[in-house]
PDB file of C-alpha atoms in Angstrom:
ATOM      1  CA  UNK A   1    -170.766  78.561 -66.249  1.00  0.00           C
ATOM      2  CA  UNK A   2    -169.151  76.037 -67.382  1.00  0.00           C
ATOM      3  CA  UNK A   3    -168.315  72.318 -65.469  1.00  0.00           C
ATOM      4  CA  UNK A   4    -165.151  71.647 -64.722  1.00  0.00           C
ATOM      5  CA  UNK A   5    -162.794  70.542 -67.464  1.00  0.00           C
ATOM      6  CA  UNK A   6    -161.005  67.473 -67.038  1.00  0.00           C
ATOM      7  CA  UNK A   7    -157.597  67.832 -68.611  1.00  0.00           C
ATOM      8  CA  UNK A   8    -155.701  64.286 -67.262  1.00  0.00           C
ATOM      9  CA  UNK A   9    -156.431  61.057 -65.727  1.00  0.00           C
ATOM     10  CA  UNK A  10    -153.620  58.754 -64.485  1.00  0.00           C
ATOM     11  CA  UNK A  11    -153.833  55.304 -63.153  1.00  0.00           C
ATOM     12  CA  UNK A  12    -151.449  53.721 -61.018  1.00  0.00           C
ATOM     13  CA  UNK A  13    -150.070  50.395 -63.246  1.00  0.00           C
ATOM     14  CA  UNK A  14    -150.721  47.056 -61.590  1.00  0.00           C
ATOM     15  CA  UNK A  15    -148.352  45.366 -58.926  1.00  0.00           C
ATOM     16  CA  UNK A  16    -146.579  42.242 -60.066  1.00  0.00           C
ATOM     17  CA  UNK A  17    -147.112  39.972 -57.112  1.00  0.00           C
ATOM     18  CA  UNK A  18    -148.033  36.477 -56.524  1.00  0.00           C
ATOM     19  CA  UNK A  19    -150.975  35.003 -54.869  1.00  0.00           C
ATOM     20  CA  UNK A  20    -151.061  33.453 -51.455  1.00  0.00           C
ATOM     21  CA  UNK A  21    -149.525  30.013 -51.696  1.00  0.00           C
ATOM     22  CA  UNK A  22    -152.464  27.362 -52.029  1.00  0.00           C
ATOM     23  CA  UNK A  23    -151.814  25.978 -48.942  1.00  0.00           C
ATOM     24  CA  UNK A  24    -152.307  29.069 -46.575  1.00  0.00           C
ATOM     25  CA  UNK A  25    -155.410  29.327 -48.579  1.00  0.00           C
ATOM     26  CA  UNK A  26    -159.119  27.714 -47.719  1.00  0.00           C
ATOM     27  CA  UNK A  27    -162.598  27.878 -48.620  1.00  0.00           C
ATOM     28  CA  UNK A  28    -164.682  29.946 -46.177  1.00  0.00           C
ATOM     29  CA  UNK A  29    -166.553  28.138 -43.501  1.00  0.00           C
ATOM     30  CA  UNK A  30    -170.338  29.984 -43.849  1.00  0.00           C
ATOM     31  CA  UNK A  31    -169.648  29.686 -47.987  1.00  0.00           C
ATOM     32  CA  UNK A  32    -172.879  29.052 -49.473  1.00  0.00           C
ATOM     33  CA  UNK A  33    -172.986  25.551 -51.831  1.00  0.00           C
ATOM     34  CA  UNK A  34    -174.037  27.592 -54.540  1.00  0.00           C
ATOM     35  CA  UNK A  35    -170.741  29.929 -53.899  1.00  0.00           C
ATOM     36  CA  UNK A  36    -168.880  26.666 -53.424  1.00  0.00           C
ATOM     37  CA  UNK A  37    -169.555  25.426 -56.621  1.00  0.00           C
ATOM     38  CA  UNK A  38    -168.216  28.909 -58.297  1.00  0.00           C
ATOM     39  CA  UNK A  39    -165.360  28.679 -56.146  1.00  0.00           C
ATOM     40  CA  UNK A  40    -164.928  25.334 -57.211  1.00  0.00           C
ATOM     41  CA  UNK A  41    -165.121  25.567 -61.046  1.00  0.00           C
ATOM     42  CA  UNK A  42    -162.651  28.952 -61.061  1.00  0.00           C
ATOM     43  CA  UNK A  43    -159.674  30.766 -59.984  1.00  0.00           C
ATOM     44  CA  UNK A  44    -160.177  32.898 -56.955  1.00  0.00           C
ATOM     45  CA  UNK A  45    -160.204  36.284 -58.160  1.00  0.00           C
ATOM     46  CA  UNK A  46    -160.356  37.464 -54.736  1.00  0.00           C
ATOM     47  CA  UNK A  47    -158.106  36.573 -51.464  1.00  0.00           C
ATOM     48  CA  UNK A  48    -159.584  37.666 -48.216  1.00  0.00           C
ATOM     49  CA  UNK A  49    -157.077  38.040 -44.975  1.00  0.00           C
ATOM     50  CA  UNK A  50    -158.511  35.903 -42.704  1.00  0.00           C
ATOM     51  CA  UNK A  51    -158.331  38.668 -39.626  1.00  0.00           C
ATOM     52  CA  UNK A  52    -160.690  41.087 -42.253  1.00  0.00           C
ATOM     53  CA  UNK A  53    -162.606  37.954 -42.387  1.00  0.00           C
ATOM     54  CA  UNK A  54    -162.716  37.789 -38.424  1.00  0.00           C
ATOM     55  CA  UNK A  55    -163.690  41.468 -38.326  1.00  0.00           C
ATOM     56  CA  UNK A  56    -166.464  41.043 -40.461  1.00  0.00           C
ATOM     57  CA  UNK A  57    -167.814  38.266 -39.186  1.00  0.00           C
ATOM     58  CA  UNK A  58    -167.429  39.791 -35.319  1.00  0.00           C
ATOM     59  CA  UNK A  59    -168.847  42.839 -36.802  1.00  0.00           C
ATOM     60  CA  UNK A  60    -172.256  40.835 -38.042  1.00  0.00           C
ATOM     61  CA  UNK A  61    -172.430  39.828 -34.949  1.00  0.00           C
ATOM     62  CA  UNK A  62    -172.841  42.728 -33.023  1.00  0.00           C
ATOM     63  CA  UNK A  63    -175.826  43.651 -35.090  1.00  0.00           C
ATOM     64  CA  UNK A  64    -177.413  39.873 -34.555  1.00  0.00           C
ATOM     65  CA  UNK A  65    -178.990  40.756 -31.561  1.00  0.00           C
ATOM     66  CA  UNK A  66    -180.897  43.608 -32.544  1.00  0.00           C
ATOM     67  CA  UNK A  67    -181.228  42.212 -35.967  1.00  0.00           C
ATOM     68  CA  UNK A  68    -179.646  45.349 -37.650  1.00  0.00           C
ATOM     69  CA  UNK A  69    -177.532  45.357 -40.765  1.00  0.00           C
ATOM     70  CA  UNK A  70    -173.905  46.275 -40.694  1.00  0.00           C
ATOM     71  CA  UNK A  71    -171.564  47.478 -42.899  1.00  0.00           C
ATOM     72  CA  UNK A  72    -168.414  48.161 -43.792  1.00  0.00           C
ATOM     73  CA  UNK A  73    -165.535  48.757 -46.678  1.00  0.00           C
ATOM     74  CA  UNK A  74    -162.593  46.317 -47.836  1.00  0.00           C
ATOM     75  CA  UNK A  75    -159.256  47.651 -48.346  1.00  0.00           C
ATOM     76  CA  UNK A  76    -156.407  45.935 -49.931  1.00  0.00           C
ATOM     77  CA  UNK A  77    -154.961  45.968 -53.599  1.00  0.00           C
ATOM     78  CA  UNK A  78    -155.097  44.909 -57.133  1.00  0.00           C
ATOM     79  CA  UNK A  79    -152.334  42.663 -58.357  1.00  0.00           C
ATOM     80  CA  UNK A  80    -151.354  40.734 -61.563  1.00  0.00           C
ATOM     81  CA  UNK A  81    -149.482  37.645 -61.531  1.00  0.00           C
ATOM     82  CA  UNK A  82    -149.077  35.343 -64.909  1.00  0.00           C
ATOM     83  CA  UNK A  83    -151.572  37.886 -66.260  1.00  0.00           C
ATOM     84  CA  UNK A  84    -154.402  37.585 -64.202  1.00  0.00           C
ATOM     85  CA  UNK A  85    -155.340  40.241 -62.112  1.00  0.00           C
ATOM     86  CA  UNK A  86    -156.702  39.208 -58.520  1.00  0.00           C
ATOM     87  CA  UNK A  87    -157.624  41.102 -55.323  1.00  0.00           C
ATOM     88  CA  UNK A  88    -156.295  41.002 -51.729  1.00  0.00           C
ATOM     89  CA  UNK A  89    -158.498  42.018 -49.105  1.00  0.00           C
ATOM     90  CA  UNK A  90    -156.497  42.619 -46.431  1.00  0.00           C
ATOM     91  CA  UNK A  91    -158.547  44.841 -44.030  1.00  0.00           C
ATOM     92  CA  UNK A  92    -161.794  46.512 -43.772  1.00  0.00           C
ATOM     93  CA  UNK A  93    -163.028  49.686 -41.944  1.00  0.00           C
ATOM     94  CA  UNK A  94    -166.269  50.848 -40.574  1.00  0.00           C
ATOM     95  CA  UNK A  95    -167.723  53.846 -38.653  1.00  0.00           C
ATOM     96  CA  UNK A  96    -171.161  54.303 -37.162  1.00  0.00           C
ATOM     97  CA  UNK A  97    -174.255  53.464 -39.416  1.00  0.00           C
ATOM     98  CA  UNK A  98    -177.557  54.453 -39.232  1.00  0.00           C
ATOM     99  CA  UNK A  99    -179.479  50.589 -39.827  1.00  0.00           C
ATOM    100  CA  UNK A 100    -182.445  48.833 -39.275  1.00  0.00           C
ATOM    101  CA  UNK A 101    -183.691  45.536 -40.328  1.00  0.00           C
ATOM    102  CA  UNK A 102    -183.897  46.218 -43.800  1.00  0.00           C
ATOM    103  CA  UNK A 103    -180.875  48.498 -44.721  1.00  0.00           C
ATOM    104  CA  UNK A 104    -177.797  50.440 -43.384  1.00  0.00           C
ATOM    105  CA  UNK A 105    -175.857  53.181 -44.849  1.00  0.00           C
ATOM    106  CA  UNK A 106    -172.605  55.133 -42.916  1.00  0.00           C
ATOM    107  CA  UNK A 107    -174.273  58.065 -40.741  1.00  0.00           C
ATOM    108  CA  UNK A 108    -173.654  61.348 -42.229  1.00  0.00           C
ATOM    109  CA  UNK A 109    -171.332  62.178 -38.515  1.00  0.00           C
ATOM    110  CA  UNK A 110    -169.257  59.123 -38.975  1.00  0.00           C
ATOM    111  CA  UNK A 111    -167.149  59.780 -41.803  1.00  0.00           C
ATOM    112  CA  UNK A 112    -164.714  61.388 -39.478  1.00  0.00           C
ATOM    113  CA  UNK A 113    -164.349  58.252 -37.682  1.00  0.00           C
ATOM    114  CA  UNK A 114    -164.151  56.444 -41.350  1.00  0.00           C
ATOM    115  CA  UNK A 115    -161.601  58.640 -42.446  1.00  0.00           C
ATOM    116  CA  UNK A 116    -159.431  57.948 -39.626  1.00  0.00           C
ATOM    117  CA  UNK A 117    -159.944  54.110 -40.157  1.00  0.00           C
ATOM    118  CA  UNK A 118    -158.401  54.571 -43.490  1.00  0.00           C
ATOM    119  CA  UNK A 119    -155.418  57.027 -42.417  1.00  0.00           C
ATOM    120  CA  UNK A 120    -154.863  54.248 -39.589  1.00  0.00           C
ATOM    121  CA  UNK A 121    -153.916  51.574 -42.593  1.00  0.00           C
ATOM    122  CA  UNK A 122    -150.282  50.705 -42.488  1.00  0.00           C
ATOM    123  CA  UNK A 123    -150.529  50.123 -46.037  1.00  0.00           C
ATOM    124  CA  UNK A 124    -151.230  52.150 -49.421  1.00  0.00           C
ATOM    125  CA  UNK A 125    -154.851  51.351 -49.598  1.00  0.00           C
ATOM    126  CA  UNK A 126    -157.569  50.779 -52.606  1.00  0.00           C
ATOM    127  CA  UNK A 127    -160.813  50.432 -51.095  1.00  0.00           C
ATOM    128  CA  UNK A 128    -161.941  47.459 -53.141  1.00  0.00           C
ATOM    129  CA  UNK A 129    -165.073  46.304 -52.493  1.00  0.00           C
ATOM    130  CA  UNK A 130    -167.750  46.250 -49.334  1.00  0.00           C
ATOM    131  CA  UNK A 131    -169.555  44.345 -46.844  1.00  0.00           C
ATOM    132  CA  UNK A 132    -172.598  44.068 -44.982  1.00  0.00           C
ATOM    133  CA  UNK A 133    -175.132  41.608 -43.353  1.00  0.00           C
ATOM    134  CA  UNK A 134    -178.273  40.132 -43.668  1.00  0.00           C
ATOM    135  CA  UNK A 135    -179.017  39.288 -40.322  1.00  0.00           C
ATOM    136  CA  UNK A 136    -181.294  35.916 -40.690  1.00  0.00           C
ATOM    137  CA  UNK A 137    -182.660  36.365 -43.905  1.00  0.00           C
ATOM    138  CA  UNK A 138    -180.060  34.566 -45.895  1.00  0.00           C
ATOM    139  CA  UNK A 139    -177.309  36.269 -48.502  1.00  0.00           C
ATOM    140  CA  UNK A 140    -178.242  37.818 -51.639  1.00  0.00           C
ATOM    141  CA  UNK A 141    -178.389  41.173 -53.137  1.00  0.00           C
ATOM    142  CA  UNK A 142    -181.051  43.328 -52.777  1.00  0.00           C
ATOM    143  CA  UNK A 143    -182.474  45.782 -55.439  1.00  0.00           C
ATOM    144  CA  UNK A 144    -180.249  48.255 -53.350  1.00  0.00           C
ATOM    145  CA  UNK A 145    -177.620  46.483 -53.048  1.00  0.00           C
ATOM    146  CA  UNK A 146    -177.529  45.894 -56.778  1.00  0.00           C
ATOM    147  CA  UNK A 147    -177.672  50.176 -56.985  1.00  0.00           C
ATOM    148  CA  UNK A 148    -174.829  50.113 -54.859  1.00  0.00           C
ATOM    149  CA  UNK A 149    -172.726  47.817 -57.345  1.00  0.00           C
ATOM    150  CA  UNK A 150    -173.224  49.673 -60.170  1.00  0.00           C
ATOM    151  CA  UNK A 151    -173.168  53.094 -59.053  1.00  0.00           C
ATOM    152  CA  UNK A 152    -170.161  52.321 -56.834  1.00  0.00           C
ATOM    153  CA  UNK A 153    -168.220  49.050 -57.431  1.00  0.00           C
ATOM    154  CA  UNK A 154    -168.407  48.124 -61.330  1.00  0.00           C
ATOM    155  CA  UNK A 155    -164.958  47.635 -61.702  1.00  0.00           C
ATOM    156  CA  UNK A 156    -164.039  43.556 -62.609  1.00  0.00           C
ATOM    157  CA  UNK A 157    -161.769  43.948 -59.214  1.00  0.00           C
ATOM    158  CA  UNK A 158    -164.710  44.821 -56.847  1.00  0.00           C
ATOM    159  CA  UNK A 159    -166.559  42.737 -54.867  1.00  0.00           C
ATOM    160  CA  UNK A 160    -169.733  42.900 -52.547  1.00  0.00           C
ATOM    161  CA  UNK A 161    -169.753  40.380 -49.710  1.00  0.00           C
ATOM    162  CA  UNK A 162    -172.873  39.432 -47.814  1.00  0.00           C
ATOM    163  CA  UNK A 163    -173.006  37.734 -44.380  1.00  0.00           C
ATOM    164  CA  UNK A 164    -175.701  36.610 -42.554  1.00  0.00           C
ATOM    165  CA  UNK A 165    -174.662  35.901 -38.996  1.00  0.00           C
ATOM    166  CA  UNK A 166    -177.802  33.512 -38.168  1.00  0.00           C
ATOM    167  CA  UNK A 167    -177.914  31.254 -40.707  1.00  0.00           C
ATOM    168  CA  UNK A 168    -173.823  31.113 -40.953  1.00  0.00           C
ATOM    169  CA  UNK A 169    -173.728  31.935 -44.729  1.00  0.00           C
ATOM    170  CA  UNK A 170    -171.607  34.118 -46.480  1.00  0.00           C
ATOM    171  CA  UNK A 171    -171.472  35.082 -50.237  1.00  0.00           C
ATOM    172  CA  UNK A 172    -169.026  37.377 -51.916  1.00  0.00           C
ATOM    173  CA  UNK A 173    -170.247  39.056 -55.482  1.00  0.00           C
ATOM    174  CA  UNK A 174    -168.457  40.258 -58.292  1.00  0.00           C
ATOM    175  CA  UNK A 175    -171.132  42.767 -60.037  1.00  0.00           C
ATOM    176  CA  UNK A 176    -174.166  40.939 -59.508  1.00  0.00           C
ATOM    177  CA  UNK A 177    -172.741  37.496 -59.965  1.00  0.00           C
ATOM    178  CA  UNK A 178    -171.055  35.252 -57.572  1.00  0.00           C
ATOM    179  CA  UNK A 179    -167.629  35.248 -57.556  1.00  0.00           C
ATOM    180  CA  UNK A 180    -164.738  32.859 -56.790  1.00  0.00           C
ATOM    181  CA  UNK A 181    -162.974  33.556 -53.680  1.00  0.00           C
ATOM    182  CA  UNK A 182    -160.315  32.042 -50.889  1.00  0.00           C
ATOM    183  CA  UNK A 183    -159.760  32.952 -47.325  1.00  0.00           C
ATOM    184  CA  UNK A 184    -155.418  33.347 -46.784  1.00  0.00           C
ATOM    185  CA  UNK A 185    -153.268  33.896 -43.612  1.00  0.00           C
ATOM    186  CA  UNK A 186    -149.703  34.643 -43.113  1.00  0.00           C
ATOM    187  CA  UNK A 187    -147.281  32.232 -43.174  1.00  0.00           C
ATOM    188  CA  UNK A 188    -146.671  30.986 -39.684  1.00  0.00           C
ATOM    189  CA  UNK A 189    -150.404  31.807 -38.668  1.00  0.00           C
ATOM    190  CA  UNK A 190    -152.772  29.440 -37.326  1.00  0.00           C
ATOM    191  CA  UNK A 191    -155.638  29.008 -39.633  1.00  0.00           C
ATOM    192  CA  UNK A 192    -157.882  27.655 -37.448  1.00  0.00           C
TER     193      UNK A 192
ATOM    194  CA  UNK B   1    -156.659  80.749 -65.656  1.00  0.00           C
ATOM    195  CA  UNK B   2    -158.399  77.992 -63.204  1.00  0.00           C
ATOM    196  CA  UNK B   3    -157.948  75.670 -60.722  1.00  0.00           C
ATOM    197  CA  UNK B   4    -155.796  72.446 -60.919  1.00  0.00           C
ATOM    198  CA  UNK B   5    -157.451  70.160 -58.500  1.00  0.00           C
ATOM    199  CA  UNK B   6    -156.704  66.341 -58.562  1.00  0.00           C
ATOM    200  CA  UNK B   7    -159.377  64.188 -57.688  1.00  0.00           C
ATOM    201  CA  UNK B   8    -158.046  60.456 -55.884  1.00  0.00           C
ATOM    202  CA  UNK B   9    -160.849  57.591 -56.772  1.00  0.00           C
ATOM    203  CA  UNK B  10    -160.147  55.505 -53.588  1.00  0.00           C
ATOM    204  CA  UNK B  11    -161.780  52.731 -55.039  1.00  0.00           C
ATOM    205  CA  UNK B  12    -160.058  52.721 -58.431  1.00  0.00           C
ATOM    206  CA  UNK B  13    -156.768  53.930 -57.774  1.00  0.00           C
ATOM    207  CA  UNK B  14    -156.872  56.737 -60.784  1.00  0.00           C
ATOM    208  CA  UNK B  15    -156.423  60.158 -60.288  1.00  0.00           C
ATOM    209  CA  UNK B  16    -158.542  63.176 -62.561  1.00  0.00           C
ATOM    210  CA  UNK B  17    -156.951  66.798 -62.540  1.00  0.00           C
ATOM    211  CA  UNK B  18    -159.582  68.857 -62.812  1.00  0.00           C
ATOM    212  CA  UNK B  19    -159.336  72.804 -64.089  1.00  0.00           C
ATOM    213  CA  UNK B  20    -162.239  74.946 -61.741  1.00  0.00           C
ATOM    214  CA  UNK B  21    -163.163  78.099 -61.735  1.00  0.00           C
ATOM    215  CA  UNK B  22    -163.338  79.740 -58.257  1.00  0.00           C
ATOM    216  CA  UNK B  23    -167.021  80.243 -58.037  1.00  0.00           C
ATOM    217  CA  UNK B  24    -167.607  76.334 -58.810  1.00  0.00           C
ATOM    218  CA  UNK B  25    -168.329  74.352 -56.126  1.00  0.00           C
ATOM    219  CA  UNK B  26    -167.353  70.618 -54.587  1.00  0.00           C
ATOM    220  CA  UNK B  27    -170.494  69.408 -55.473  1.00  0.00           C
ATOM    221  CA  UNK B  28    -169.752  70.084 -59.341  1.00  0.00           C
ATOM    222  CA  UNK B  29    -166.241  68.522 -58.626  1.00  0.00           C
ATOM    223  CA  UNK B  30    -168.059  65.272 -57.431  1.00  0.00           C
ATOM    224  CA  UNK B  31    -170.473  65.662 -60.049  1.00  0.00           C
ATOM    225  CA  UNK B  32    -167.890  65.900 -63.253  1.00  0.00           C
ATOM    226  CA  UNK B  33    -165.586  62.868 -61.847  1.00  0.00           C
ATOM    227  CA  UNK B  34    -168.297  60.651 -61.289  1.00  0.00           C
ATOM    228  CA  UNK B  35    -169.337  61.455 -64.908  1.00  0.00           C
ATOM    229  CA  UNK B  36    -166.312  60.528 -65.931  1.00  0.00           C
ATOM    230  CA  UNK B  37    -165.703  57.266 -64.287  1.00  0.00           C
ATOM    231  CA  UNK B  38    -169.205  56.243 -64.541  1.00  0.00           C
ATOM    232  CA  UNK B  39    -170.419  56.004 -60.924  1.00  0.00           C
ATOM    233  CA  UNK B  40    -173.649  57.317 -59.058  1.00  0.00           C
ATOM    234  CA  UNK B  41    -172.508  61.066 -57.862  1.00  0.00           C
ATOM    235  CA  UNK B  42    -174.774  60.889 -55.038  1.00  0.00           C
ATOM    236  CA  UNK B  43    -172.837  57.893 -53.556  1.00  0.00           C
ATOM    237  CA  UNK B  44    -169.817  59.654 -52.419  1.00  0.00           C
ATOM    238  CA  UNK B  45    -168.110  62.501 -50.525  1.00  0.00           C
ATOM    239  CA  UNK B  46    -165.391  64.086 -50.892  1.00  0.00           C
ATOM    240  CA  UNK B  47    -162.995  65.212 -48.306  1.00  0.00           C
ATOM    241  CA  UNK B  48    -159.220  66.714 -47.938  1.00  0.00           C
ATOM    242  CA  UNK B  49    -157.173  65.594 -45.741  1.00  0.00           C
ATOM    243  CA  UNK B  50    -159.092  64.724 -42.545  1.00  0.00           C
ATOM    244  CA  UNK B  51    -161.605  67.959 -43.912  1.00  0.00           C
ATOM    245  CA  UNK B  52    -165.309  66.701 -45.454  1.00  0.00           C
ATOM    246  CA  UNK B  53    -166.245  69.394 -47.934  1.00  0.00           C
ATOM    247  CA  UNK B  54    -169.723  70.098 -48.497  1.00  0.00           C
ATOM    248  CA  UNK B  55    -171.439  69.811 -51.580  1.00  0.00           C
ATOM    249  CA  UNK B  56    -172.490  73.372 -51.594  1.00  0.00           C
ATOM    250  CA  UNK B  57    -168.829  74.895 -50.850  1.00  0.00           C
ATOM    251  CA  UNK B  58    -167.171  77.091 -53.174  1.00  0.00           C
ATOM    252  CA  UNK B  59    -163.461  76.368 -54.403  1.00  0.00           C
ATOM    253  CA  UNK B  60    -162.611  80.029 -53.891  1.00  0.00           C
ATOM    254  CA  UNK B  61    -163.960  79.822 -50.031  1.00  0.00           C
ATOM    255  CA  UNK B  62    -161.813  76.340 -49.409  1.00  0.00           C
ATOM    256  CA  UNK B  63    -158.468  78.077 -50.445  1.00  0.00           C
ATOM    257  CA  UNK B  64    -157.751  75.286 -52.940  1.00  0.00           C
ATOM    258  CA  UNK B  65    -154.326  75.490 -54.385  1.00  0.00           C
ATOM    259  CA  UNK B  66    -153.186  74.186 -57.612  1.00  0.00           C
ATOM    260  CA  UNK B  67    -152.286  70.646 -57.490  1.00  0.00           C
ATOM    261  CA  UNK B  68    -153.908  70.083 -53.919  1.00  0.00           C
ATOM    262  CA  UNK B  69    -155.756  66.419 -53.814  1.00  0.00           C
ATOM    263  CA  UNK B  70    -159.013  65.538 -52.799  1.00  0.00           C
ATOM    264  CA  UNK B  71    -159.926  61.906 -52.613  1.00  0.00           C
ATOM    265  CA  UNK B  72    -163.393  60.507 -53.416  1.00  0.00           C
ATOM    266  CA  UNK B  73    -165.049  57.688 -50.604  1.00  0.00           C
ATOM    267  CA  UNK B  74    -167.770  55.541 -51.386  1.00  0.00           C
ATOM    268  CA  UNK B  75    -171.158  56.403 -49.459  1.00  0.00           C
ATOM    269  CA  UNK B  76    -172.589  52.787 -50.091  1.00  0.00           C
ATOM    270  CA  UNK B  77    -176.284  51.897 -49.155  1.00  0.00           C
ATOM    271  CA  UNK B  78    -176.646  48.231 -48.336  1.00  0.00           C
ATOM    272  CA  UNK B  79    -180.531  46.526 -48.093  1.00  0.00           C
TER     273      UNK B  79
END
């Protein structure tokens, strides 16, 4: 038999669209100075809604007390302005994991609860890029964690962001290498 | 005469139409677009609507139409 033949693949173009204005945009808190200095020396090339940043963060939490990972995907959207291409993350979803110490994955049962996250959105979502925590052992990515970026996220828009809850640090990767990033809220928010 | 089935990358945004043959199954479907884009095949499912579809399932036992759309979701593994 055989495999399936592919016979067309579209791609949606790019949204024109600008960034956040600068000034509803700020550094992260838990940003690690090695981070900082990336986010320092380039454009962000990702945007992260600062109530996705709240979930996360809440979410890495919850596992601090047992010391388990979490996990979880971003959804948002690619856009171009001036012809750059960045990426808004405006929300993320999660479902129940099975997770220890040393890793988490979704549990084979939750991906009901996943899908509804996603059919919840109020917007047309890309899921572009993931989270998950480190709970006291500092942000990096682990030889899994680096399977996970290739095999899943190797687009240039993707990004991998890493939390740990303990030590208040927080890294966002593009690939395997850091990558510049800003935390935005709506006009008329309080960014505190 | 096969199966058109289109196959939604939610992490790219691109969309493959597939042609099947009935006795080919999702787990070939997964298989063949994540050749295609490049990705690890074992790091996603597939579903249909709010439906998961097994790896093992046959198109001809899902009552796939021509033009229906399945969308890919990442299975990540974080350590």
């Amino acid at each position: 038999m055989s495999p399936p033949r592919v016979l067309s693949c579209t791609e949606p173009p790019v949204r024109e669209r600008a960034p956040p204005e600068e000034n509803r945009t700020s550094t992260h808190p838990w940003c690690t100075a090695k981070n900082l200095e990336v986010c320092e020396r380039n454009r962000p090339s990702t945007y992260i809604y600062k109530i996705a940043d709240e979930k996360i963060r809440n979410h890495a939490q919850q596992g601090l007390s047992s010391s388990h990972e979490v996990m979880g995907l971003m959804v948002g959207g690619l856009f171009r302005w001036q012809d750059r291409e960045y990426t808004l993350v405006r929300d993320v979803v999660t479902t129940d994991l099975d997770s220890d110490m040393l890793g988490v994955r979704f549990r084979a049962d939750g991906f009901a609860g996943l899908i509804d996250s996603l059919d919840d959105l109020d917007f047309n979502y890309r899921i572009v890029g993931w989270y998950h925590s480190h709970p006291g052992i500092g942000c990096f990515l682990s030889h899994i964690d680096h399977s996970t970026q290739s095999g899943i996220f190797n687009q240039s828009h993707h990004s991998a962001l890493v939390v740990d809850p303990k030590n208040k640090e927080l890294e966002v990767y593009s690939g395997t290498e850091l990558t510049s990033f800003r935390i935005y809220w709506d006009r008329f928010q309080d960014p505190c | 005469m096969g199966i058109r089935l289109k196959v939604k990358n939610a992490e790219m945004g691109k969309e493959l139409t597939l042609e099947l043959s009935p006795d080919e199954t999702i787990e070939d479907v997964i298989n063949s677009a994540a050749e295609y884009w490049n990705k690890d095949s074992g790091a996603y499912i597939i579903r249909r609507g709010k439906q998961i579809l097994k790896g093992g399932m046959k198109i001809s036992e899902l009552g796939i139409l021509n033009d229906d759309v399945v969308e890919l979701i990442p299975d990540p593994e974080g350590g």
